[in-house]
Coordinates of C-alpha atoms in Angstrom, one line a residue:
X1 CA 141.4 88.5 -47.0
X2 CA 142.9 84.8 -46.4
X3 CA 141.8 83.3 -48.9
X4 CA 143.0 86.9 -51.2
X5 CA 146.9 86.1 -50.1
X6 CA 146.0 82.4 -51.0
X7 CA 145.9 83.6 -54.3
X8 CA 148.0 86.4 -54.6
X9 CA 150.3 86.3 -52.2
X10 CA 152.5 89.5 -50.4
X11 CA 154.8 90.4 -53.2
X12 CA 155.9 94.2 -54.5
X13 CA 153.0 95.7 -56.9
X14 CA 154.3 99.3 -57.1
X15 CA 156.8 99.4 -60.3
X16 CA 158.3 102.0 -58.0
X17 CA 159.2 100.0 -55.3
X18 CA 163.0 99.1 -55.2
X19 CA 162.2 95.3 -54.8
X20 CA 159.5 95.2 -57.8
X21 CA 161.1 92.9 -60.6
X22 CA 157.8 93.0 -62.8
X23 CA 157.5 88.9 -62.3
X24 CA 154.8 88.3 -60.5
X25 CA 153.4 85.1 -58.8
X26 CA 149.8 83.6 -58.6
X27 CA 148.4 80.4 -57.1
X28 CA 145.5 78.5 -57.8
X29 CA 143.7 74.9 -57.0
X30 CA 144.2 72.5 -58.9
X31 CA 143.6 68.5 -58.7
X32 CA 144.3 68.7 -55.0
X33 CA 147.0 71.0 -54.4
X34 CA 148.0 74.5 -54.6
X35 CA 149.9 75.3 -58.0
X36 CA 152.3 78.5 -58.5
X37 CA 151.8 80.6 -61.8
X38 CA 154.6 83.4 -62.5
X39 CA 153.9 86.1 -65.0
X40 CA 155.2 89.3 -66.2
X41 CA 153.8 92.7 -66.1
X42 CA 152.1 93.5 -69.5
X43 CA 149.1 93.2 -70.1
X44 CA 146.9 93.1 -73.3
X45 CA 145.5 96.0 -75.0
X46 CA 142.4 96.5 -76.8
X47 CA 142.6 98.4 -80.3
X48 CA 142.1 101.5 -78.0
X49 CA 144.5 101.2 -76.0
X50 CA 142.2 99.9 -72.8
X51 CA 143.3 96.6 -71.3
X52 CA 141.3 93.9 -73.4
X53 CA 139.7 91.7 -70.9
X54 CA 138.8 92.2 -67.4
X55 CA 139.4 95.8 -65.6
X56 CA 138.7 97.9 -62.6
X57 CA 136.7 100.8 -62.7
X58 CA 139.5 102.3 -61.0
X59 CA 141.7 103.3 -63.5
X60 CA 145.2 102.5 -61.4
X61 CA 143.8 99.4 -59.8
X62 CA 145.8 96.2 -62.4
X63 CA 145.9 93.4 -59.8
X64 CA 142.5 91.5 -61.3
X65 CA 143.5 91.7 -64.9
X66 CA 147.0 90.2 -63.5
X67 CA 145.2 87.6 -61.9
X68 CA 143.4 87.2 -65.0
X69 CA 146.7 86.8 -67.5
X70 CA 148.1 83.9 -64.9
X71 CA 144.6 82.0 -64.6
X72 CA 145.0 82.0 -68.6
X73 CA 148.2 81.2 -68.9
X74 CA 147.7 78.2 -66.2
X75 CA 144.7 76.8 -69.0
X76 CA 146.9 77.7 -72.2
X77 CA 145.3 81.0 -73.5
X78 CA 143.0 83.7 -73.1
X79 CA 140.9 82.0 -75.8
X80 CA 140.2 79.2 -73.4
X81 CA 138.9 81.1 -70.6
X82 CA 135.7 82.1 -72.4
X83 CA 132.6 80.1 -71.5
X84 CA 131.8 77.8 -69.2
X85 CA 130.6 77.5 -65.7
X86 CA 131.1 80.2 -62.9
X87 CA 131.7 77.3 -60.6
X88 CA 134.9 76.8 -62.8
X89 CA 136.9 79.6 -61.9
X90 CA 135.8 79.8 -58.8
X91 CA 136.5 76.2 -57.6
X92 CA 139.9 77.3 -59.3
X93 CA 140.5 79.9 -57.2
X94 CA 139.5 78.7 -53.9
X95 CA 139.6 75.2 -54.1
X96 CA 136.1 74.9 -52.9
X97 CA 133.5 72.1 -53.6
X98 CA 131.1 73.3 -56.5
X99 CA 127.0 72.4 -56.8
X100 CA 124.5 73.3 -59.1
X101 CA 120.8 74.0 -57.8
X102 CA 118.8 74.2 -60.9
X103 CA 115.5 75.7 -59.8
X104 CA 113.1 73.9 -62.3
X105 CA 112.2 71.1 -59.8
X106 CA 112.5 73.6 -56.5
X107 CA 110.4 75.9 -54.8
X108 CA 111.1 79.0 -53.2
X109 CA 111.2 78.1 -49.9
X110 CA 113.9 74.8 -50.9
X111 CA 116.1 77.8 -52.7
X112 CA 115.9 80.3 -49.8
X113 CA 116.9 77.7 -47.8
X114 CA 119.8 76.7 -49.7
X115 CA 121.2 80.4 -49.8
X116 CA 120.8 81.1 -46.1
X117 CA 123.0 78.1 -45.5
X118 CA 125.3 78.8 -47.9
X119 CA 125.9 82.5 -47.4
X120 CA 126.4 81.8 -43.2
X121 CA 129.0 79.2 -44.6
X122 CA 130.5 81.8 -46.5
X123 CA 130.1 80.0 -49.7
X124 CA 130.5 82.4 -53.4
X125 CA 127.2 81.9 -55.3
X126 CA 126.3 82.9 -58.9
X127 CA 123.2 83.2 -60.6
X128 CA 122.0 83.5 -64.2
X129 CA 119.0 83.9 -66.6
X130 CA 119.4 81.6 -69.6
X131 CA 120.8 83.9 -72.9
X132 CA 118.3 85.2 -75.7
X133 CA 118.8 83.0 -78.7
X134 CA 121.1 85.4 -81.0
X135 CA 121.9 88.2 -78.4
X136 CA 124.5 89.0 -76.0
X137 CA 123.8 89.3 -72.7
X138 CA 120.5 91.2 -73.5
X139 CA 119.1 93.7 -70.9
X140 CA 115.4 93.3 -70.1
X141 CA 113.1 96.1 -69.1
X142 CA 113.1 95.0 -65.7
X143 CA 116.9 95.9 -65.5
X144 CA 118.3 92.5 -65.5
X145 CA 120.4 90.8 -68.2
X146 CA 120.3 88.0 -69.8
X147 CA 123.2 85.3 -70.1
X148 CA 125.3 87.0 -67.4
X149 CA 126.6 86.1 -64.4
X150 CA 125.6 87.9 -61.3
X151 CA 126.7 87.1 -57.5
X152 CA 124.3 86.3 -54.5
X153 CA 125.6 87.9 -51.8
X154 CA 123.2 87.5 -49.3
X155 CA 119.7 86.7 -48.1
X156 CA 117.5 88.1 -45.3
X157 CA 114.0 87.9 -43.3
X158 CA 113.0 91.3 -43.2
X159 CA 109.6 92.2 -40.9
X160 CA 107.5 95.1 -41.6
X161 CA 105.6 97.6 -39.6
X162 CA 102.1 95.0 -39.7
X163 CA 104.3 92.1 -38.7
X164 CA 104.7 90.5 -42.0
X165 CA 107.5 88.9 -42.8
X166 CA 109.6 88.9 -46.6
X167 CA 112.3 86.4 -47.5
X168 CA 114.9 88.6 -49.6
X169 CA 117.8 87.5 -51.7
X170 CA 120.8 90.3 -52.0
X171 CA 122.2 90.2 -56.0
X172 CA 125.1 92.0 -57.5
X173 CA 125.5 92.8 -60.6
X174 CA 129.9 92.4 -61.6
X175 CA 129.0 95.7 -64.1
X176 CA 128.0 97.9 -61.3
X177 CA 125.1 99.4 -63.1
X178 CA 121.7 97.8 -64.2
X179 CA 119.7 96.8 -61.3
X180 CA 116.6 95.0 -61.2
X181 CA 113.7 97.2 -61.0
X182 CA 110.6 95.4 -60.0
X183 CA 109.6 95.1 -55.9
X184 CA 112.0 95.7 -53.3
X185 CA 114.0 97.3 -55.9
X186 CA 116.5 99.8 -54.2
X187 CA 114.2 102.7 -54.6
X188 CA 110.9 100.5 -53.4
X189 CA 108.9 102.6 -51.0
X190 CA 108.6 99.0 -49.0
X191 CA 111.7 100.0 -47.4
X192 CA 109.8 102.5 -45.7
X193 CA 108.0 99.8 -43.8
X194 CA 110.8 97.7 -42.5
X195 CA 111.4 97.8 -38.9
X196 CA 113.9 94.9 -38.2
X197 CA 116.2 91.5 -39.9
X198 CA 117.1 88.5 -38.8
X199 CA 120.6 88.7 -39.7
X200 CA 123.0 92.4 -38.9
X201 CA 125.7 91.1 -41.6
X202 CA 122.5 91.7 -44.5
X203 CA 121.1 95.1 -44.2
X204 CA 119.4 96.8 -47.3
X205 CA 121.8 99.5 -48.3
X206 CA 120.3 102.3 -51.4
X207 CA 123.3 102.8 -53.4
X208 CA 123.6 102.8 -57.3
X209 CA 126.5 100.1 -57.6
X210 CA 124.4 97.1 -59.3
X211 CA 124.0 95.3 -55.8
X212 CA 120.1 94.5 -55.3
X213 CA 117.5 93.3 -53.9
X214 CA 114.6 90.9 -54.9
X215 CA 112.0 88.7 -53.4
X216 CA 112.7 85.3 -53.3
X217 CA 109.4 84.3 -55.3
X218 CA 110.5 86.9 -58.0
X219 CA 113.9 85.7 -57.8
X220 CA 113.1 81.7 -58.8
X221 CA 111.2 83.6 -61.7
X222 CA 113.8 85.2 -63.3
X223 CA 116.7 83.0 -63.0
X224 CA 116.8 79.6 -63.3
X225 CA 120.0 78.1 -61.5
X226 CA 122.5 78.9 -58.6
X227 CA 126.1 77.8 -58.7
X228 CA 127.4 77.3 -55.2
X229 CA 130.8 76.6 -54.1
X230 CA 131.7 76.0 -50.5
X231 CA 134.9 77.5 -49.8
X232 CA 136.0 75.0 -47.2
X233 CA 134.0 71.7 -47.0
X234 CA 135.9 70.4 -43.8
X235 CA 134.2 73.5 -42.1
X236 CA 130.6 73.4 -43.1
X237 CA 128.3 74.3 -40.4
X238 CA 130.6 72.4 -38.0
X239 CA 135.0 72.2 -37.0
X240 CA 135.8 69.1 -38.2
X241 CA 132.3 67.7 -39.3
X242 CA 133.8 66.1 -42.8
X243 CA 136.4 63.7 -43.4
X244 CA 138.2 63.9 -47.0
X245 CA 139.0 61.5 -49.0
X246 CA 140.4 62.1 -52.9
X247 CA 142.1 61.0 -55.2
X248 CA 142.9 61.0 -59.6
X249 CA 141.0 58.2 -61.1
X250 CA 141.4 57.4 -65.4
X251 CA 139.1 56.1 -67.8
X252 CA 141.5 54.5 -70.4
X253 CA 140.8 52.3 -73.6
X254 CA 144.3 50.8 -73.2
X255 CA 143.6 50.0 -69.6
X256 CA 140.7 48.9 -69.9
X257 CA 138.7 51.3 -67.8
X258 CA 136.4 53.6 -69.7
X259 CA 133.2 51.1 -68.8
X260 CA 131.0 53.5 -70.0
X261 CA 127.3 53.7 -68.5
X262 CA 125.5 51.1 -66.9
X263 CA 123.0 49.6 -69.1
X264 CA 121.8 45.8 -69.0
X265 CA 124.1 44.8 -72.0
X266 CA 127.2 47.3 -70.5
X267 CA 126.8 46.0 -67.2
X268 CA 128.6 43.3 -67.0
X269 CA 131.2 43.5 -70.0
X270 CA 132.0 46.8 -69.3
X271 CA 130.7 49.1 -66.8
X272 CA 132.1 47.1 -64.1
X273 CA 135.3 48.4 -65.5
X274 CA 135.0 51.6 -64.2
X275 CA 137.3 52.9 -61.6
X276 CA 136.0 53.4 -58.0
X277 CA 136.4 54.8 -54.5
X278 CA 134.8 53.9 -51.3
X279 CA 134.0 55.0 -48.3
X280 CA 131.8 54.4 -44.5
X281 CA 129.3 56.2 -42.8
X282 CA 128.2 55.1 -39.1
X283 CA 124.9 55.7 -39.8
X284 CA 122.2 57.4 -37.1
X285 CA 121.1 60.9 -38.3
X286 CA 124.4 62.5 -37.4
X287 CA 126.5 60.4 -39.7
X288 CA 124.5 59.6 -43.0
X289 CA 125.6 62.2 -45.3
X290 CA 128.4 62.7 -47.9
X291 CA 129.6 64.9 -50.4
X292 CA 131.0 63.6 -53.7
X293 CA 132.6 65.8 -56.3
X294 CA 134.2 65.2 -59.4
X295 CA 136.5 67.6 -61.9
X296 CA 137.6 66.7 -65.4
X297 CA 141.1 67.2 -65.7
X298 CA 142.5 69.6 -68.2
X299 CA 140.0 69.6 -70.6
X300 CA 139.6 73.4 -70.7
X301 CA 143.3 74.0 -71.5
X302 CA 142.5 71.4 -74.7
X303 CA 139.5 74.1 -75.7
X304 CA 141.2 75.4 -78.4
X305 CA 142.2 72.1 -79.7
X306 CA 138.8 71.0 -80.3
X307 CA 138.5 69.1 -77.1
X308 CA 135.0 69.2 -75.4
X309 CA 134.2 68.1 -71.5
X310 CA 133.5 63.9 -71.7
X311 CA 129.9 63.3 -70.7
X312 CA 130.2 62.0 -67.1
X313 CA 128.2 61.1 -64.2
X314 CA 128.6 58.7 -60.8
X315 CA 126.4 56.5 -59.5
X316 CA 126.3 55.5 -55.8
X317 CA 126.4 51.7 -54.7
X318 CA 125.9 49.9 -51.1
X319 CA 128.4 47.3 -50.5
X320 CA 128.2 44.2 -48.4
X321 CA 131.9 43.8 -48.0
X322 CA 133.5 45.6 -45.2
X323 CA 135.9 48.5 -46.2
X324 CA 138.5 47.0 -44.2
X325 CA 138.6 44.4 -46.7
X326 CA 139.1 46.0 -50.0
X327 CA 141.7 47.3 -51.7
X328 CA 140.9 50.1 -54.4
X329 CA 142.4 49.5 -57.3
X330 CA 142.5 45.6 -56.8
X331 CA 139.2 44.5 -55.4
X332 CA 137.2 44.1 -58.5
X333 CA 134.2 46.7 -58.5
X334 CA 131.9 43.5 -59.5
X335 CA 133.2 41.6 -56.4
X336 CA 131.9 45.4 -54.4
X337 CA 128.8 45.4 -56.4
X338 CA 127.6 42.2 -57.2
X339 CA 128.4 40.6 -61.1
X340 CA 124.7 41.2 -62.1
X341 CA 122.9 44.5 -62.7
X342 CA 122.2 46.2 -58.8
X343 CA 120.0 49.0 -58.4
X344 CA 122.3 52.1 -57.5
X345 CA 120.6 54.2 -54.5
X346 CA 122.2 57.2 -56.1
X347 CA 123.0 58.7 -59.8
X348 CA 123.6 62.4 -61.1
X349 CA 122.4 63.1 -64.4
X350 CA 124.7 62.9 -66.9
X351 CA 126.5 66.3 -68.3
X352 CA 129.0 68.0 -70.0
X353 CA 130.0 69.9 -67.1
X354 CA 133.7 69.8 -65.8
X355 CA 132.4 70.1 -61.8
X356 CA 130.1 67.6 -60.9
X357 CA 129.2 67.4 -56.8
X358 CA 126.3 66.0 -55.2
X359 CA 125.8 66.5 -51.4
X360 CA 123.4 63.4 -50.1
X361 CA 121.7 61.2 -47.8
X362 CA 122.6 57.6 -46.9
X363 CA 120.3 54.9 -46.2
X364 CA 122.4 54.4 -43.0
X365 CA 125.6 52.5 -41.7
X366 CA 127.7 51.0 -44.6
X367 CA 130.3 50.7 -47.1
X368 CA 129.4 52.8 -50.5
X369 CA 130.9 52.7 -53.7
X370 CA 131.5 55.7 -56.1
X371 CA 131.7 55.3 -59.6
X372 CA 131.9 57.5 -62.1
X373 CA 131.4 56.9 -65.7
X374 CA 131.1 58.8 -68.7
X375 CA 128.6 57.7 -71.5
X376 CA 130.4 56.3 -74.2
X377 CA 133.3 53.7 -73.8
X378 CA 134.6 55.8 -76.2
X379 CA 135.6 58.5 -74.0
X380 CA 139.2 58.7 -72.5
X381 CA 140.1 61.1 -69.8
X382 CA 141.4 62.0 -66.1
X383 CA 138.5 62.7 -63.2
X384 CA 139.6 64.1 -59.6
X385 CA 137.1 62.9 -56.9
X386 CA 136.9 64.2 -53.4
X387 CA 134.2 62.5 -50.9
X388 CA 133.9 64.4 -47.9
X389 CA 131.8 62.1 -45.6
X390 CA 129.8 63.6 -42.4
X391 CA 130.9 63.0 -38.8
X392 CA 128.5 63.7 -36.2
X393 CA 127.5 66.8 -34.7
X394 CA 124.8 67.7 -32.1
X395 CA 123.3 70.3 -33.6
X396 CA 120.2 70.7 -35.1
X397 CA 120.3 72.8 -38.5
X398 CA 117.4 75.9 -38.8
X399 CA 114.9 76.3 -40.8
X400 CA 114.9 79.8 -42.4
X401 CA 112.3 79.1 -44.5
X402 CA 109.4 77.7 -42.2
X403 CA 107.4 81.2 -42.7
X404 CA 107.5 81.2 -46.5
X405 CA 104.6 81.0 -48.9
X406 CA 105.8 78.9 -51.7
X407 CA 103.8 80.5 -54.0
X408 CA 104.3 84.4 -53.0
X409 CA 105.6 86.8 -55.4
X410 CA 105.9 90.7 -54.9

């Protein structure tokens, strides 16, 4: 509900209230603060006369296709909302910090560990199975569908009646209709058997409105990535656990600072070019992790232009200087770094994507240095980093999954 009047704040909906103007305001994250968008009342209609984009079943409920019309007016059209990541729009809205866990190189166990801690954060998750070549959103005969978004929202340890115990992940489906229909499907006489969960706040519920159930091993089966976005970094799993740093860095040709990647023949003539940030960790195992996020600026707003996302990354270097001695911006990055080619202890994999965020473990007590590249040297554009480094805490985190056969499906 907070986070609701974030983005659409009090203001008179009814056209038959006596203060309702028809202008209506909207706020969303952007670059590191809170931007208003006003917009009028009308909406567009589809050759039927339905509204033409997004819409409530409820056939007097307006406020999401409202919400819609400012998010596109904020990136230029309706055109340019189309495609993309879920973590886009929802990093938008909430100004969370946005990761990717593609489940190629996890197991079940990692990936039921990874919801369970981000649902208790109250993080928003999405899920998808990769699009059939040629069709849209194509339904399978196991009642899911195919390049479409759906919404974890949740994730339990249910026991049975024998003692067993089944790691479940709770899936909605934004259609309200077409639920998956394998094991543990709403309907699944297993249900019968379950005498007790870990957590109250996930309890299996048998209603028709395209929220489901599935095993976990099924669920790594069937989709292949989960977009996470954590709503509030500074809270995650502990008051006060993160400190933020952030700020707008440019690659530019006429500055100078598009260095492009770091190969041996980049390296020194160009990479070292790059802008940077850095920041300290105290080391010990309650002070060795950071989170690092970057968004390309504005580039869907240029969609319809022809403009594409840059290829970007960042890798991660340990510094001998002391952090009280540079000055970003006018310490050289080869003075942080070393002039020759050093081994970085960290690099994402390069991508298209606008949101790029990498949550990781430090070697120990130090000054790091972020920088983020894109490919080419040709490539020109704004990035926004944040780097949310971990303070300590004393407790220890759970292990949901220490019960889990990696290999189980139902």
């Amino acid at each position: 509900q907070t986070l609701l009047r974030k983005i659409a704040p009090e203001q008179p909906l009814n056209p038959d209230d006596e203060n309702y103007t028809g202008e209506l305001k909207f706020n969303f994250y952007r670059y590191g603060e809170w931007i208003e968008v006003t917009i009028d009342d009308t909406l567009p209609l589809d050759g039927n006369g339905e509204l033409a984009f997004v819409h409530s079943t409820a056939e007097n409920e307006f406020w999401p296709a409202l919400l819609e019309k400012a998010y596109a007016k904020m990136e230029g059209n309706y055109i340019n909302l189309s495609g993309g990541q879920a973590t886009e729009g929802m990093v938008d809205m909430t100004g969370g910090i946005a990761d990717v866990l593609k489940f190629a190189n996890e197991t079940p166990s990692t990936v039921f560990q990874a919801i369970i801690d981000a649902v208790l954060e109250k993080s928003l998750l999405s899920t998808s199975i990769p699009a059939i070549p040629g069709q849209t959103e194509a339904l399978k005969a196991n009642g899911l569908v195919c390049g479409h978004a759906y919404s974890v929202t949740g994730a339990n340890i249910f026991t049975d009646s024998d003692g067993n115990k089944h790691h479940l992940v709770r899936i909605r489906n934004p259609w309200g209709q077409h639920e998956w229909k394998g094991p543990w499907r709403d309907s699944d006489e297993r249900w019968q058997s379950v005498v007790s969960c870990h957590f109250d706040q996930f309890k299996h519920e048998n209603d028709e409105d395209g929220e489901f159930w599935m095993h976990v091993g099924n669920y790594v089966q069937e989709y292949t990535k989960l977009e996470i976005v954590r709503l509030n970094a500074s809270d995650i799993e502990a008051e006060g656990r993160w400190i933020e740093t952030a700020g707008l860095l440019n690659w530019s040709q006429e500055a100078g600072s598009n260095g492009g990647w770091p190969s041996r023949k980049t390296w020194a003539s160009s990479f070292v070019n790059n802008p940077y940030k850095v920041f300290h960790v105290a080391g010990g195992s309650h002070s060795d992790e950071a989170i690092i996020s970057l968004t390309q600026k504005d580039r869907r707003m240029e969609r319809h232009e022809g403009v594409k996302n840059n290829i970007i990354s960042f890798y991660v270097y340990e510094s001998e200087m002391d952090i009280e001695d540079i000055v970003e911006g006018e310490t050289a990055l080869s003075d942080l770094i070393g002039g020759s080619k050093k081994k970085e202890i960290y690099t994402t994999t390069f991508t298209n994507l606008r949101d790029v965020s990498k949550r990781l473990r430090l070697p120990g007590e130090g000054t790091y240095v972020v920088v983020p590249c894109c490919y080419s040297t040709e490539m020109e554009g704004e990035v926004f980093m944040r780097i949310f480094v971990e303070r300590p805490r004393d407790e220890a985190k759970p292990d949901w999954a220490v019960d889990l056969d990696d290999q189980r499906t139902e």
